[in-house]
Short mmCIF file of C-alpha atoms (C1' of nucleotides) in Angstrom, two decimals:
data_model
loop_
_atom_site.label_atom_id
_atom_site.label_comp_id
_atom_site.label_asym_id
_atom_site.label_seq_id
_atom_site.Cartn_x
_atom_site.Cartn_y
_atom_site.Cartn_z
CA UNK A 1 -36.59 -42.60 92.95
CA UNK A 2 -38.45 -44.43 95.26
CA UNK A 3 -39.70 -47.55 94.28
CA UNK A 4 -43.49 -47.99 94.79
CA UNK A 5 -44.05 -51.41 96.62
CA UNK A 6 -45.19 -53.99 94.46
CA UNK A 7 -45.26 -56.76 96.59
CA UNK A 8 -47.63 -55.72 99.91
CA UNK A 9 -49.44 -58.65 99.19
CA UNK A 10 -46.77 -60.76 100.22
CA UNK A 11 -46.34 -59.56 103.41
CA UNK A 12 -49.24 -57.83 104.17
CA UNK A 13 -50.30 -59.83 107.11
CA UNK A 14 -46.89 -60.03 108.56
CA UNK A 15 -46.47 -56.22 108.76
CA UNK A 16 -49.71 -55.09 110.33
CA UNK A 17 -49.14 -56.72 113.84
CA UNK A 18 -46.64 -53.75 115.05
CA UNK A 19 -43.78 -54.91 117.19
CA UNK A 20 -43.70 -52.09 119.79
CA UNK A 21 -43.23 -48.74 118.52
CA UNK A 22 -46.40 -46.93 119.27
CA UNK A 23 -46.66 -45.95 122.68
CA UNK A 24 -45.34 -42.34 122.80
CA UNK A 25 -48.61 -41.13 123.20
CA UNK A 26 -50.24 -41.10 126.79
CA UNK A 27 -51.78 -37.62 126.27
CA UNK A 28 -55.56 -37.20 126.42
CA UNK A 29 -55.30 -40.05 128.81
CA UNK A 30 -55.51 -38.24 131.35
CA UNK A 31 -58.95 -38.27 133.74
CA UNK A 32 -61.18 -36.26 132.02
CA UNK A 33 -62.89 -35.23 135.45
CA UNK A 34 -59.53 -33.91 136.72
CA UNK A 35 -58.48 -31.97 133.38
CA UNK A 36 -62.28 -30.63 133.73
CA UNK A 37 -62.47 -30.28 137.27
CA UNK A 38 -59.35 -28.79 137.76
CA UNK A 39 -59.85 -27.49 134.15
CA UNK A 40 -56.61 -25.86 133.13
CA UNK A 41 -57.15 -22.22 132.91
CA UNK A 42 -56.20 -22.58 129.29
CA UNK A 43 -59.21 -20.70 128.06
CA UNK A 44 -60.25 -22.56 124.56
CA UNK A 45 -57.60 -24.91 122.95
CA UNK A 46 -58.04 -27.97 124.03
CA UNK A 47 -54.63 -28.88 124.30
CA UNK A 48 -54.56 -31.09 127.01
CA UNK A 49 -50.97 -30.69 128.32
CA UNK A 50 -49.77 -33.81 129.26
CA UNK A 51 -49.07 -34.29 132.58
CA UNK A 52 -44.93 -34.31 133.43
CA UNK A 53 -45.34 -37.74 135.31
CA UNK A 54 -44.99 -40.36 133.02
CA UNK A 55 -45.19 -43.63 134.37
CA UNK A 56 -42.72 -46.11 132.53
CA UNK A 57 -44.02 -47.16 129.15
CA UNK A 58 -41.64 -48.09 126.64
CA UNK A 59 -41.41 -51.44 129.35
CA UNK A 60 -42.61 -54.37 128.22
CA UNK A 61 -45.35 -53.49 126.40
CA UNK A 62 -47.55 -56.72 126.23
CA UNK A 63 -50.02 -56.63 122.93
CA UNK A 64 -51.88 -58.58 125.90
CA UNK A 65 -55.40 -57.30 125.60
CA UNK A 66 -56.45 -57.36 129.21
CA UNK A 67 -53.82 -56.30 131.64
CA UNK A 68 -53.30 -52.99 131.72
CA UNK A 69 -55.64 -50.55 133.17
CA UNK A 70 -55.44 -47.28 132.09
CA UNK A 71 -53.01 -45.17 133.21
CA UNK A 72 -54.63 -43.58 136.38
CA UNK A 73 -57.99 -43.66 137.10
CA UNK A 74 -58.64 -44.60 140.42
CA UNK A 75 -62.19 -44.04 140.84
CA UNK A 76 -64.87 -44.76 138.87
CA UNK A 77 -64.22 -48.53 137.90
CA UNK A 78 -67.27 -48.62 136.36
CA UNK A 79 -67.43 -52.39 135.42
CA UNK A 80 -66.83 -54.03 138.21
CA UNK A 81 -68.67 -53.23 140.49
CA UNK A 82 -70.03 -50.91 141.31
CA UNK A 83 -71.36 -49.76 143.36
CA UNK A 84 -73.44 -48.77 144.34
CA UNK A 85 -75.72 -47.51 145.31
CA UNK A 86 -76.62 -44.96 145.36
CA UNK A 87 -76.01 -41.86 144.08
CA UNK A 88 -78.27 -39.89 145.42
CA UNK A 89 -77.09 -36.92 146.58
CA UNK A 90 -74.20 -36.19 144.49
CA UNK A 91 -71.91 -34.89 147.45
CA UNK A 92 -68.91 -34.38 144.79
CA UNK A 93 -69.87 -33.36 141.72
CA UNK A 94 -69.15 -35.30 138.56
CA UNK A 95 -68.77 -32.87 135.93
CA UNK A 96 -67.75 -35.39 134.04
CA UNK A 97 -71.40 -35.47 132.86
CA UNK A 98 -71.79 -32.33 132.25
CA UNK A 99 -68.84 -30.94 130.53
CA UNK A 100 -67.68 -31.35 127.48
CA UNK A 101 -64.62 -33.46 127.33
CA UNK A 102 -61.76 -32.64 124.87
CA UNK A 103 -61.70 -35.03 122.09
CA UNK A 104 -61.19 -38.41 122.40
CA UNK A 105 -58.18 -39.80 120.88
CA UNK A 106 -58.11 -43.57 120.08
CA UNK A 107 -55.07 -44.59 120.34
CA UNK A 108 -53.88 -48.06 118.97
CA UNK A 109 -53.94 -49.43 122.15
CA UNK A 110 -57.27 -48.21 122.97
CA UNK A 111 -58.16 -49.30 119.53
CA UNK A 112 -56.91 -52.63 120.21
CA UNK A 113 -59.08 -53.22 123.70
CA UNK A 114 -62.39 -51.90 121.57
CA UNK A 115 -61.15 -54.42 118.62
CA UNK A 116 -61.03 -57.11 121.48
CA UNK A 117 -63.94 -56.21 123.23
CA UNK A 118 -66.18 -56.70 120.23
CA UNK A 119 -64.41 -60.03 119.34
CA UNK A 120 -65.09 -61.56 122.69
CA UNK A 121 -68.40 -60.05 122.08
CA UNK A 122 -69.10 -61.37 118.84
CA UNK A 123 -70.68 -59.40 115.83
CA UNK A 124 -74.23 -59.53 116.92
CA UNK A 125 -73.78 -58.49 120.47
CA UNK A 126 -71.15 -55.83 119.62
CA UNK A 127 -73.13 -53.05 120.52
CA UNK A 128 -71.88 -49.26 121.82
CA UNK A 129 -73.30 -49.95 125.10
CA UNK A 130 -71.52 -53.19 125.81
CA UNK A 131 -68.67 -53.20 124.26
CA UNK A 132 -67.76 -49.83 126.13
CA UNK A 133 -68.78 -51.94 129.46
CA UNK A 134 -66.73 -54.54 128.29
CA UNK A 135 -63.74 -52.22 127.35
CA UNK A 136 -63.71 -50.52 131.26
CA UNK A 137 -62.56 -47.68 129.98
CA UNK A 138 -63.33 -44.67 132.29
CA UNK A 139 -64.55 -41.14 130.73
CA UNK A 140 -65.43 -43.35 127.30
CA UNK A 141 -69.12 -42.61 126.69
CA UNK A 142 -70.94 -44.96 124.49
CA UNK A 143 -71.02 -42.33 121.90
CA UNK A 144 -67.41 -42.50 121.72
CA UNK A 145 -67.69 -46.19 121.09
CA UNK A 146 -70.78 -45.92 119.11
CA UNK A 147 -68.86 -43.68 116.36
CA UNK A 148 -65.82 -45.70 116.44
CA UNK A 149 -67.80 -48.82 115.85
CA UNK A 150 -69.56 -46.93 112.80
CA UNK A 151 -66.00 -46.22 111.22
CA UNK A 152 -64.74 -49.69 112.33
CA UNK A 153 -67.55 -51.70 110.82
CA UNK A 154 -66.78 -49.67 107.45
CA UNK A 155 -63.58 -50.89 107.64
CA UNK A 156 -64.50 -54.44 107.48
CA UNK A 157 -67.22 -53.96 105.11
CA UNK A 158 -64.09 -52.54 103.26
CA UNK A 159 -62.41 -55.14 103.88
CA UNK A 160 -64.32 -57.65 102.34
CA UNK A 161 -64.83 -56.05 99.19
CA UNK A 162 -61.33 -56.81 98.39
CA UNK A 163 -61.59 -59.69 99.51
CA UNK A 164 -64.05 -60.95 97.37
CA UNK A 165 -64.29 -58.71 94.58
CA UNK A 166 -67.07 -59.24 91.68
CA UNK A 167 -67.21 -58.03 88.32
CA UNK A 168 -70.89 -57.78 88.56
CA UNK A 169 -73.07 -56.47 90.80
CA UNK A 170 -70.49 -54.93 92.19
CA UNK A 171 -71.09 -51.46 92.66
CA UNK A 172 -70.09 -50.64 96.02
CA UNK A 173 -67.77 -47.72 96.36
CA UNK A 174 -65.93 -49.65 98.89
CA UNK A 175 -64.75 -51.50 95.95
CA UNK A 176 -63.31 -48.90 94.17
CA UNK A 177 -61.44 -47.38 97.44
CA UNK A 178 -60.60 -50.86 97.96
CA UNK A 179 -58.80 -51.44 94.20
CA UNK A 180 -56.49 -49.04 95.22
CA UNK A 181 -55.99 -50.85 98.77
CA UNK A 182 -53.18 -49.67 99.85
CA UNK A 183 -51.16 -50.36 103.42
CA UNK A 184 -51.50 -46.96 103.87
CA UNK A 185 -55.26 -46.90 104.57
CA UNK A 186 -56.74 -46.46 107.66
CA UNK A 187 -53.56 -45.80 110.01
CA UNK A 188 -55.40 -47.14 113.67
CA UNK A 189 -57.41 -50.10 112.02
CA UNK A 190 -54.73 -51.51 110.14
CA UNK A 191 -53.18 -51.36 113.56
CA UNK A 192 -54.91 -53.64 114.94
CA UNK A 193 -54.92 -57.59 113.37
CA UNK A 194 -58.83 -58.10 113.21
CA UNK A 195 -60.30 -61.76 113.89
CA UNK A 196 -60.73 -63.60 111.48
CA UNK A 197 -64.73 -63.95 111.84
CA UNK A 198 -64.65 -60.27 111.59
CA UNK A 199 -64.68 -60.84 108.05
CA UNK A 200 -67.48 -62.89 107.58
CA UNK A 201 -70.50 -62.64 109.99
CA UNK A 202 -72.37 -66.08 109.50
CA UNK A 203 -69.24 -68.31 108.09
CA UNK A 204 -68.04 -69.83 111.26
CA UNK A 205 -66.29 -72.36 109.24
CA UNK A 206 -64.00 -69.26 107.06
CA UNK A 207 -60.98 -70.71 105.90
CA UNK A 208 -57.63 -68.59 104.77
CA UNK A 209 -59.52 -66.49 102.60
CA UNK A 210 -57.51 -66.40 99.67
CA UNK A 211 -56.35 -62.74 98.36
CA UNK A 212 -56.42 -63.03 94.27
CA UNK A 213 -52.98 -62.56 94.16
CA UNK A 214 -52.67 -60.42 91.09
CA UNK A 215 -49.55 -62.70 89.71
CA UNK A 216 -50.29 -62.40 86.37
CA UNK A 217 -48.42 -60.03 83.60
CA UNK A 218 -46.66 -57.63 84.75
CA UNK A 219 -43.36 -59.25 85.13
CA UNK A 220 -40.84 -57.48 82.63
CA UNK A 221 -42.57 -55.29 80.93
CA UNK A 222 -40.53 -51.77 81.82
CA UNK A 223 -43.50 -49.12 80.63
CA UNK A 224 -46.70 -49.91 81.45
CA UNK A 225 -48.00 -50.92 84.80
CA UNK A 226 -46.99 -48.29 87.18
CA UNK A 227 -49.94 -46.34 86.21
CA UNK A 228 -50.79 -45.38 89.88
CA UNK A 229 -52.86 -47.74 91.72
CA UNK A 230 -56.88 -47.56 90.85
CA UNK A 231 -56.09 -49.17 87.49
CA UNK A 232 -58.38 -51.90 86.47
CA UNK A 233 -59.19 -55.05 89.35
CA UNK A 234 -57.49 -58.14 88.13
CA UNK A 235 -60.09 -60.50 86.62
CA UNK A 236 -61.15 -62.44 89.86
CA UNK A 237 -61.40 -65.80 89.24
CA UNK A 238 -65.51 -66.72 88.63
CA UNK A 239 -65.35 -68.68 91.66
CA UNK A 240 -68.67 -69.47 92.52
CA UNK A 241 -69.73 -70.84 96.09
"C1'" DT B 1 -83.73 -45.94 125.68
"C1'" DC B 2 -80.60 -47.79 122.66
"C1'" DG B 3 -78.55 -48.54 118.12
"C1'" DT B 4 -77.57 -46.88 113.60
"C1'" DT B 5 -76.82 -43.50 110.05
"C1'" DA B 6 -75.85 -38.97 108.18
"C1'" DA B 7 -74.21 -34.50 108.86
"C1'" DT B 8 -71.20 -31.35 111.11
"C1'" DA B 9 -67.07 -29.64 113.54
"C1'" DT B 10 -62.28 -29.71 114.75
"C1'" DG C 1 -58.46 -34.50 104.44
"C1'" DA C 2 -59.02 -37.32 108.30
"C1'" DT C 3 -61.14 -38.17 112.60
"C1'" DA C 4 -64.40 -37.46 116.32
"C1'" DT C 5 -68.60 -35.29 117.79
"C1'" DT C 6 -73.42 -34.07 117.30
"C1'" DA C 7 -78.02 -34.50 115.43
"C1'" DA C 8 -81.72 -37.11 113.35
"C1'" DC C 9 -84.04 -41.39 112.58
"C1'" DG C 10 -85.77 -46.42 113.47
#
DNA sequence: TCGTTAATAT
DNA sequence: GATATTAACG
Protein backbone atom coordinates (compact mmCIF):
# COMPACT_ATOMS: atom_id res chain seq x y z
CA UNK A 1 0.00 0.00 0.00
CA UNK A 2 2.44 2.43 -0.46
CA UNK A 3 2.28 4.40 -3.35
CA UNK A 4 5.52 4.46 -5.43
CA UNK A 5 6.35 8.21 -6.23
CA UNK A 6 5.54 9.15 -9.57
CA UNK A 7 6.27 12.57 -9.57
CA UNK A 8 10.25 12.99 -8.27
CA UNK A 9 10.73 14.84 -11.21
CA UNK A 10 8.77 17.56 -10.03
CA UNK A 11 10.46 18.22 -7.11
CA UNK A 12 13.55 16.69 -7.46
CA UNK A 13 15.68 19.70 -7.13
CA UNK A 14 13.73 21.12 -4.31
CA UNK A 15 14.24 18.05 -2.07
CA UNK A 16 17.94 17.39 -2.37
CA UNK A 17 19.16 20.63 -0.55
CA UNK A 18 18.42 19.08 3.15
CA UNK A 19 17.12 21.58 5.63
CA UNK A 20 19.07 20.50 8.75
CA UNK A 21 18.62 17.09 9.83
CA UNK A 22 21.94 15.44 9.36
CA UNK A 23 24.27 16.28 11.92
CA UNK A 24 23.97 13.48 14.53
CA UNK A 25 27.06 12.15 13.49
CA UNK A 26 30.40 13.69 14.90
CA UNK A 27 32.01 10.23 15.37
CA UNK A 28 35.20 9.38 13.47
CA UNK A 29 35.80 13.04 13.79
CA UNK A 30 37.75 12.75 16.21
CA UNK A 31 41.86 13.46 15.77
CA UNK A 32 43.06 10.55 14.34
CA UNK A 33 46.57 11.14 16.09
CA UNK A 34 44.86 11.16 19.51
CA UNK A 35 42.50 7.99 18.89
CA UNK A 36 45.99 6.45 17.57
CA UNK A 37 48.22 7.91 19.94
CA UNK A 38 46.29 7.36 22.79
CA UNK A 39 44.89 4.37 20.79
CA UNK A 40 42.03 2.96 22.80
CA UNK A 41 43.04 -0.34 24.12
CA UNK A 42 40.17 -1.71 22.13
CA UNK A 43 42.24 -4.38 20.51
CA UNK A 44 40.73 -4.72 16.71
CA UNK A 45 37.24 -3.14 16.04
CA UNK A 46 37.61 -0.05 15.00
CA UNK A 47 34.86 1.38 16.71
CA UNK A 48 35.92 4.63 17.43
CA UNK A 49 33.86 5.49 20.56
CA UNK A 50 32.83 8.80 20.34
CA UNK A 51 34.06 10.99 22.68
CA UNK A 52 31.22 12.06 25.62
CA UNK A 53 31.95 15.86 24.93
CA UNK A 54 29.87 16.99 22.36
CA UNK A 55 30.16 20.42 21.53
CA UNK A 56 26.66 21.97 20.55
CA UNK A 57 25.58 20.98 17.08
CA UNK A 58 22.08 20.86 16.36
CA UNK A 59 22.79 25.11 16.62
CA UNK A 60 22.54 26.85 13.76
CA UNK A 61 23.87 24.77 11.42
CA UNK A 62 24.91 27.11 8.45
CA UNK A 63 25.04 24.99 4.91
CA UNK A 64 27.84 27.86 4.82
CA UNK A 65 30.73 26.09 3.21
CA UNK A 66 33.60 27.80 4.93
CA UNK A 67 33.08 28.52 8.55
CA UNK A 68 33.35 25.82 10.52
CA UNK A 69 36.52 24.12 11.30
CA UNK A 70 36.38 20.83 12.32
CA UNK A 71 35.47 19.96 15.48
CA UNK A 72 38.87 19.96 17.39
CA UNK A 73 41.95 19.88 15.88
CA UNK A 74 44.17 22.25 17.21
CA UNK A 75 47.37 21.46 15.70
CA UNK A 76 48.26 20.67 12.51
CA UNK A 77 46.46 23.48 10.40
CA UNK A 78 48.01 22.32 7.60
CA UNK A 79 46.88 25.04 5.05
CA UNK A 80 47.67 27.93 6.41
CA UNK A 81 50.59 28.12 7.22
CA UNK A 82 52.59 26.35 8.11
CA UNK A 83 55.03 26.20 9.24
CA UNK A 84 57.45 25.54 9.15
CA UNK A 85 60.07 24.61 9.08
CA UNK A 86 61.31 22.33 9.84
CA UNK A 87 60.69 19.13 10.87
CA UNK A 88 63.64 17.79 11.40
CA UNK A 89 63.93 16.04 14.29
CA UNK A 90 60.57 14.80 14.96
CA UNK A 91 60.66 15.52 18.86
CA UNK A 92 56.86 14.21 19.11
CA UNK A 93 56.08 11.65 17.05
CA UNK A 94 53.34 11.82 14.45
CA UNK A 95 52.00 8.48 14.15
CA UNK A 96 49.63 9.83 12.28
CA UNK A 97 51.87 8.75 9.35
CA UNK A 98 52.45 5.71 10.26
CA UNK A 99 49.37 4.11 11.53
CA UNK A 100 46.64 3.10 10.01
CA UNK A 101 43.70 5.28 10.65
CA UNK A 102 40.17 3.79 11.11
CA UNK A 103 38.08 4.43 8.16
CA UNK A 104 37.20 7.53 7.00
CA UNK A 105 33.66 8.41 7.08
CA UNK A 106 32.42 11.22 4.75
CA UNK A 107 29.94 12.68 6.18
CA UNK A 108 27.54 15.13 4.28
CA UNK A 109 29.12 17.88 5.66
CA UNK A 110 32.49 16.74 4.86
CA UNK A 111 31.04 15.81 1.57
CA UNK A 112 29.79 19.18 1.11
CA UNK A 113 33.39 21.10 1.83
CA UNK A 114 35.09 18.41 -0.83
CA UNK A 115 31.94 19.25 -3.26
CA UNK A 116 32.94 23.00 -2.65
CA UNK A 117 36.44 22.67 -2.75
CA UNK A 118 36.44 21.25 -6.25
CA UNK A 119 33.87 23.90 -7.43
CA UNK A 120 36.02 26.78 -6.38
CA UNK A 121 38.62 24.69 -7.97
CA UNK A 122 37.08 24.08 -11.12
CA UNK A 123 37.03 20.65 -13.04
CA UNK A 124 40.46 20.77 -14.45
CA UNK A 125 42.31 21.74 -11.36
CA UNK A 126 40.24 19.45 -9.10
CA UNK A 127 42.87 17.24 -8.29
CA UNK A 128 43.34 14.85 -4.87
CA UNK A 129 46.20 16.87 -3.89
CA UNK A 130 44.56 20.26 -3.98
CA UNK A 131 41.39 19.91 -3.35
CA UNK A 132 42.37 18.13 0.05
CA UNK A 133 44.68 21.45 0.60
CA UNK A 134 41.86 23.38 -0.25
CA UNK A 135 39.38 21.39 2.00
CA UNK A 136 41.91 21.92 5.40
CA UNK A 137 40.81 19.02 6.63
CA UNK A 138 43.31 17.51 9.16
CA UNK A 139 44.09 13.54 9.16
CA UNK A 140 42.42 13.56 5.33
CA UNK A 141 45.17 12.07 3.15
CA UNK A 142 44.93 12.68 -0.48
CA UNK A 143 44.03 9.13 -0.93
CA UNK A 144 41.01 9.73 0.95
CA UNK A 145 40.17 12.51 -1.42
CA UNK A 146 41.57 10.81 -4.37
CA UNK A 147 38.90 7.81 -3.95
CA UNK A 148 36.12 10.03 -3.13
CA UNK A 149 36.77 12.09 -6.18
CA UNK A 150 36.82 8.69 -8.27
CA UNK A 151 33.21 7.82 -6.89
CA UNK A 152 32.16 11.52 -7.14
CA UNK A 153 33.17 12.04 -10.73
CA UNK A 154 31.03 8.74 -11.48
CA UNK A 155 28.34 10.35 -10.11
CA UNK A 156 28.30 13.16 -12.48
CA UNK A 157 29.23 11.14 -15.37
CA UNK A 158 25.95 9.48 -14.07
CA UNK A 159 24.45 12.25 -13.96
CA UNK A 160 24.63 13.33 -17.29
CA UNK A 161 23.55 10.30 -18.86
CA UNK A 162 20.15 11.08 -17.73
CA UNK A 163 20.44 14.05 -18.55
CA UNK A 164 20.95 13.67 -21.99
CA UNK A 165 19.99 10.33 -22.86
CA UNK A 166 20.48 8.90 -26.62
CA UNK A 167 18.92 6.16 -28.30
CA UNK A 168 22.05 5.51 -30.16
CA UNK A 169 25.32 5.19 -29.32
CA UNK A 170 24.34 4.97 -26.15
CA UNK A 171 25.75 2.16 -24.51
CA UNK A 172 27.02 3.31 -21.34
CA UNK A 173 25.91 1.34 -18.34
CA UNK A 174 25.50 4.54 -16.57
CA UNK A 175 22.54 4.82 -18.71
CA UNK A 176 20.87 1.93 -17.76
CA UNK A 177 21.52 2.56 -13.81
CA UNK A 178 20.47 5.91 -14.68
CA UNK A 179 16.79 4.78 -16.37
CA UNK A 180 15.98 3.60 -13.19
CA UNK A 181 17.24 7.00 -11.48
CA UNK A 182 15.83 6.98 -8.56
CA UNK A 183 16.10 9.66 -5.40
CA UNK A 184 17.29 6.94 -3.65
CA UNK A 185 20.70 6.68 -5.34
CA UNK A 186 23.73 7.63 -3.97
CA UNK A 187 22.64 8.73 -0.27
CA UNK A 188 25.93 11.44 0.40
CA UNK A 189 26.03 12.83 -3.29
CA UNK A 190 22.55 13.48 -3.66
CA UNK A 191 23.27 15.31 -0.45
CA UNK A 192 25.00 17.68 -1.67
CA UNK A 193 23.36 20.26 -4.63
CA UNK A 194 26.30 20.01 -7.25
CA UNK A 195 27.16 23.25 -9.45
CA UNK A 196 25.78 23.54 -12.17
CA UNK A 197 29.12 23.41 -14.42
CA UNK A 198 29.63 20.16 -12.74
CA UNK A 199 27.54 18.86 -15.34
CA UNK A 200 29.11 19.95 -18.27
CA UNK A 201 32.95 20.49 -18.33
CA UNK A 202 33.51 22.89 -21.41
CA UNK A 203 29.76 24.54 -21.61
CA UNK A 204 30.31 27.62 -19.59
CA UNK A 205 27.28 29.01 -21.13
CA UNK A 206 24.80 25.63 -19.71
CA UNK A 207 21.45 26.74 -19.42
CA UNK A 208 18.53 24.87 -17.18
CA UNK A 209 19.23 21.71 -18.67
CA UNK A 210 15.96 20.45 -19.37
CA UNK A 211 15.00 16.86 -17.76
CA UNK A 212 12.69 15.04 -20.61
CA UNK A 213 9.96 15.11 -18.47
CA UNK A 214 8.38 11.78 -19.24
CA UNK A 215 4.66 13.50 -19.45
CA UNK A 216 3.42 11.45 -21.91
CA UNK A 217 0.81 8.32 -21.47
CA UNK A 218 0.51 7.13 -18.53
CA UNK A 219 -2.22 9.19 -17.16
CA UNK A 220 -5.32 6.81 -16.47
CA UNK A 221 -4.48 3.84 -17.50
CA UNK A 222 -4.93 1.60 -14.03
CA UNK A 223 -2.72 -1.70 -15.23
CA UNK A 224 0.16 -1.10 -16.92
CA UNK A 225 2.91 1.24 -15.99
CA UNK A 226 3.96 0.36 -12.56
CA UNK A 227 6.14 -2.24 -13.95
CA UNK A 228 9.09 -1.33 -11.58
CA UNK A 229 11.33 1.28 -12.74
CA UNK A 230 14.10 0.09 -15.54
CA UNK A 231 11.25 -0.12 -18.06
CA UNK A 232 11.98 1.35 -21.40
CA UNK A 233 13.65 5.35 -21.52
CA UNK A 234 11.00 7.63 -22.84
CA UNK A 235 11.78 8.48 -26.49
CA UNK A 236 14.09 11.60 -25.94
CA UNK A 237 13.29 14.11 -28.14
CA UNK A 238 16.06 13.96 -31.37
CA UNK A 239 17.27 17.18 -30.26
CA UNK A 240 20.26 17.79 -32.00
CA UNK A 241 22.87 20.58 -30.96
C1' DT B 1 55.66 12.18 -7.60
C1' DC B 2 51.08 12.71 -8.66
C1' DG B 3 46.72 11.37 -10.79
C1' DT B 4 43.70 7.83 -12.36
C1' DT B 5 41.74 3.28 -12.59
C1' DA B 6 40.78 -1.37 -11.03
C1' DA B 7 40.71 -4.58 -7.45
C1' DT B 8 40.18 -5.67 -2.70
C1' DA B 9 38.58 -5.28 2.11
C1' DT B 10 35.42 -3.89 5.64
C1' DG C 1 25.59 -4.42 -1.22
C1' DA C 2 27.68 -0.16 -0.40
C1' DT C 3 31.65 2.41 0.76
C1' DA C 4 36.51 3.18 1.65
C1' DT C 5 41.12 1.44 1.23
C1' DT C 6 44.94 -0.58 -1.28
C1' DA C 7 47.48 -1.85 -5.37
C1' DA C 8 48.77 -1.24 -10.15
C1' DC C 9 49.36 1.67 -14.09
C1' DG C 10 50.28 6.13 -16.97
Amino acid sequence: MREEDSNWFSKWEDELPPPEDLMPLSQSLITPDLALAFNIPSAHHHTPPPPPSHPPQSTALSSQPNSSAEFDSPELSGAGGGGGGGSGAAGSDEPARTLKRPRLVWTPQLHKRFVDAVAHLGIKNAVPKTIMQLMSVDGLTRENVASHLQKYRLYLKRMQGISNNGGAGNNSPAALSASGMDPATDHLFASSPVPAHFLHPGRPNSEHFLPFVPVAAMQHHTDAVVGRARAAPPPAAAAAV
